[in-house]
Coordinates of N, CA, C and O and ligand atoms in Angstrom, one line a residue:
M1 N 0.9 -1.0 -0.2 CA -0.1 -0.2 0.1 C 0.7 1.2 0.0 O 1.6 1.5 0.9
K2 N 0.6 1.9 -1.0 CA 1.4 3.2 -1.2 C 1.1 4.3 -0.5 O -0.4 4.3 -0.1
R3 N 1.7 5.3 0.4 CA 1.2 6.1 1.2 C 1.1 7.4 0.1 O 1.7 7.8 -0.5
R4 N 0.2 8.1 0.6 CA 0.0 9.3 0.1 C -0.1 10.5 0.8 O -0.4 10.4 1.5
C5 N 0.6 11.6 0.3 CA 0.9 12.9 0.9 C -0.7 13.2 1.3 O -1.6 13.6 0.5
N6 N -0.6 13.6 2.7 CA -2.2 14.5 3.1 C -2.6 15.8 2.8 O -2.8 16.4 2.8
Q7 N -0.9 16.3 2.0 CA -1.3 17.8 1.7 C -1.7 18.1 0.0 O -2.5 18.5 -0.1
C8 N -0.7 17.3 -0.6 CA -0.8 17.4 -2.1 C -1.5 16.3 -2.7 O -1.6 16.2 -4.0
H9 N -1.6 14.8 -1.8 CA -1.7 13.7 -2.5 C -0.8 13.1 -3.6 O -1.0 12.4 -4.0
G10 N 0.6 13.3 -3.5 CA 0.9 12.7 -4.4 C 1.6 11.8 -3.6 O 1.5 11.4 -2.8
D11 N 2.7 10.8 -4.3 CA 3.4 9.4 -3.6 C 4.2 9.9 -2.9 O 5.0 10.9 -3.0
M12 N 4.5 9.3 -1.5 CA 5.5 9.5 -0.8 C 7.0 8.3 -0.9 O 6.3 7.6 -1.3
I13 N 7.8 8.8 -0.2 CA 9.3 8.3 -0.2 C 8.9 7.3 1.0 O 9.1 8.4 1.8
E14 N 9.0 6.6 1.1 CA 9.1 5.8 2.7 C 10.2 5.2 2.8 O 11.0 5.4 2.1
D15 N 10.4 4.7 3.9 CA 11.5 4.0 4.4 C 12.7 4.8 5.1 O 13.8 4.5 5.0
C16 N 12.3 6.2 5.1 CA 13.3 7.2 5.9 C 13.4 6.9 7.3 O 12.9 6.7 7.9
L17 N 14.8 7.2 7.5 CA 15.3 7.0 9.1 C 14.8 8.6 9.6 O 14.8 9.4 9.2
V18 N 14.8 8.2 10.9 CA 14.2 9.3 12.0 C 15.5 9.6 12.9 O 16.0 8.5 13.3
N19 N 15.9 10.4 12.8 CA 17.1 10.9 13.7 C 17.0 12.1 14.4 O 16.5 13.4 14.0
V20 N 17.5 12.7 15.6 CA 17.4 13.5 16.3 C 18.4 14.5 16.3 O 19.7 13.8 16.0
Q21 N 18.3 15.6 15.7 CA 19.9 16.5 15.6 C 20.7 16.8 17.1 O 20.3 16.8 17.8
G22 N 22.3 16.5 17.1 CA 22.6 16.6 17.6 C 23.0 15.0 18.8 O 23.8 15.2 19.3
G23 N 22.1 13.7 18.2 CA 22.1 13.1 19.4 C 22.2 11.6 18.1 O 22.3 11.9 16.7
M24 N 22.7 10.8 18.7 CA 22.9 9.3 17.8 C 21.7 8.4 17.7 O 21.9 7.7 17.1
Y25 N 20.6 9.3 18.5 CA 19.6 7.8 18.9 C 18.3 8.7 18.1 O 18.0 10.0 17.8
G26 N 17.3 7.8 17.6 CA 16.1 8.8 16.9 C 15.2 8.1 17.8 O 15.5 8.3 18.8
L27 N 14.2 8.7 17.6 CA 12.6 8.5 18.3 C 12.2 6.8 18.5 O 12.7 6.1 17.9
T28 N 11.7 6.8 19.7 CA 11.0 5.5 20.0 C 9.4 6.0 20.8 O 9.3 7.0 21.3
I29 N 8.6 5.2 20.0 CA 7.3 5.1 20.5 C 6.9 4.3 21.4 O 7.3 3.1 20.8
I30 N 6.4 4.4 22.7 CA 6.3 3.4 23.7 C 5.0 3.7 24.2 O 4.2 4.9 24.1
K31 N 4.5 2.3 24.1 CA 2.8 2.4 24.3 C 2.9 1.6 26.1 O 3.4 0.3 26.0
K32 N 2.3 1.9 27.1 CA 2.5 1.3 28.7 C 1.3 0.3 28.3 O 0.0 0.5 27.7
M33 N 1.4 -0.6 28.7 CA 1.0 -2.1 28.7 C 0.4 -2.8 30.1 O 0.1 -3.5 30.5
G34 N 0.5 -1.8 31.2 CA 0.0 -2.1 32.4 C 1.6 -1.7 33.2 O 2.2 -0.8 32.5
L35 N 2.0 -2.2 34.4 CA 3.1 -1.8 34.9 C 4.3 -2.1 34.3 O 5.3 -1.1 34.6
L36 N 4.5 -3.4 33.9 CA 5.9 -3.8 33.6 C 5.7 -4.2 32.0 O 6.7 -4.2 31.7
K37 N 4.8 -4.2 31.5 CA 4.9 -4.7 29.9 C 4.4 -3.4 29.3 O 3.7 -2.2 29.8
S38 N 5.4 -3.4 28.3 CA 5.4 -2.1 27.4 C 5.3 -2.6 26.0 O 6.7 -3.5 26.0
V39 N 4.9 -1.9 24.6 CA 5.2 -2.1 23.3 C 6.4 -0.8 23.1 O 5.7 -0.3 23.1
S40 N 7.1 -1.0 22.4 CA 7.8 0.0 21.4 C 8.6 -0.1 20.3 O 8.4 -1.2 19.5
A41 N 8.3 0.9 19.4 CA 8.7 0.7 18.1 C 9.7 1.9 17.9 O 9.5 2.7 18.1
K42 N 10.2 1.5 16.8 CA 11.1 3.0 16.2 C 10.6 3.5 15.0 O 10.1 2.8 13.7
P43 N 10.3 4.3 14.6 CA 9.2 5.0 13.5 C 10.1 5.2 12.7 O 11.4 5.6 12.9
K44 N 9.7 5.5 11.3 CA 9.9 5.4 10.1 C 9.6 6.9 9.6 O 8.0 6.9 9.9
A45 N 9.9 7.3 8.9 CA 9.2 8.9 8.3 C 8.8 8.5 6.7 O 9.7 7.7 5.6
S46 N 7.9 9.0 6.2 CA 7.9 9.0 4.6 C 7.8 10.6 4.3 O 7.3 11.3 5.0
V47 N 8.4 10.9 3.2 CA 9.0 12.2 2.5 C 7.9 12.6 1.2 O 8.0 11.7 -0.2
C48 N 7.2 13.6 1.1 CA 6.9 13.5 0.1 C 7.9 14.6 -0.8 O 7.8 16.0 -0.4
P49 N 7.9 14.3 -2.1 CA 9.0 15.1 -2.4 C 8.5 16.5 -3.4 O 9.2 17.0 -3.9
N50 N 7.1 16.4 -3.5 CA 6.6 17.4 -4.1 C 6.3 18.7 -3.3 O 6.9 19.8 -3.9
C51 N 5.9 18.2 -1.9 CA 5.6 19.7 -1.3 C 6.7 19.7 0.4 O 6.4 20.7 0.9
G52 N 7.3 18.3 0.5 CA 8.2 18.5 1.6 C 7.5 18.0 2.8 O 8.2 18.0 4.1
Y53 N 6.0 17.5 2.7 CA 5.3 16.9 3.8 C 6.0 15.9 4.5 O 6.5 15.0 3.5
V54 N 6.2 15.8 5.7 CA 7.0 14.2 6.5 C 5.8 13.9 7.3 O 5.2 14.6 8.3
A55 N 5.8 12.5 6.8 CA 4.8 11.8 8.1 C 5.6 10.6 8.9 O 6.7 10.1 8.0
L56 N 5.5 10.4 9.7 CA 5.7 9.0 11.0 C 5.2 7.9 10.6 O 3.8 8.4 10.6
Y57 N 5.8 6.7 10.8 CA 4.5 5.6 10.5 C 5.8 4.6 10.9 O 6.7 4.8 11.3
I58 N 4.9 3.6 11.8 CA 5.7 2.7 12.2 C 5.1 1.0 11.6 O 4.1 0.7 10.9
E59 N 6.4 0.0 11.3 CA 5.9 -1.0 10.3 C 4.8 -2.1 10.9 O 4.0 -2.4 10.4
D60 N 5.0 -2.3 12.1 CA 4.5 -3.6 13.0 C 3.2 -2.6 13.8 O 3.6 -2.7 15.3
A61 N 2.8 -1.9 13.4 CA 1.9 -1.3 14.2 C 0.7 -2.1 15.0 O 0.3 -1.5 16.0
S62 N 0.3 -3.4 14.3 CA -0.7 -3.8 15.3 C -0.3 -4.6 16.5 O -1.1 -4.9 17.2
E63 N 1.2 -4.2 16.6 CA 1.9 -4.4 18.3 C 1.0 -3.9 19.2 O 0.7 -4.3 20.1
F64 N 0.5 -2.6 18.7 CA 0.1 -1.7 19.5 C -1.3 -1.7 19.9 O -2.1 -1.0 20.8
N65 N -2.1 -2.9 19.5 CA -3.5 -2.6 19.3 C -3.7 -4.2 20.1 O -5.0 -4.9 19.8
K66 N -3.0 -4.3 21.1 CA -3.3 -5.3 21.9 C -3.6 -5.3 23.2 O -3.1 -4.2 23.9
Ligands
ZN101 ZN1 2.8 16.6 -0.8

């Protein structure tokens, strides 16, 4: 399934890495599942080459639906 830009509806370039400027580490998305359990994932980014819009996404998003 191709991602479409929210702004101009063009095709987006997927699989881009997310990095925090000045640090060596990217972002991590964490969902708490109780006291000790949590699920986490590193988001990737998709970029629209037409207008520059950037969207974050997670590949195994179904893990968060438990
Ligand atoms: Zn766009």
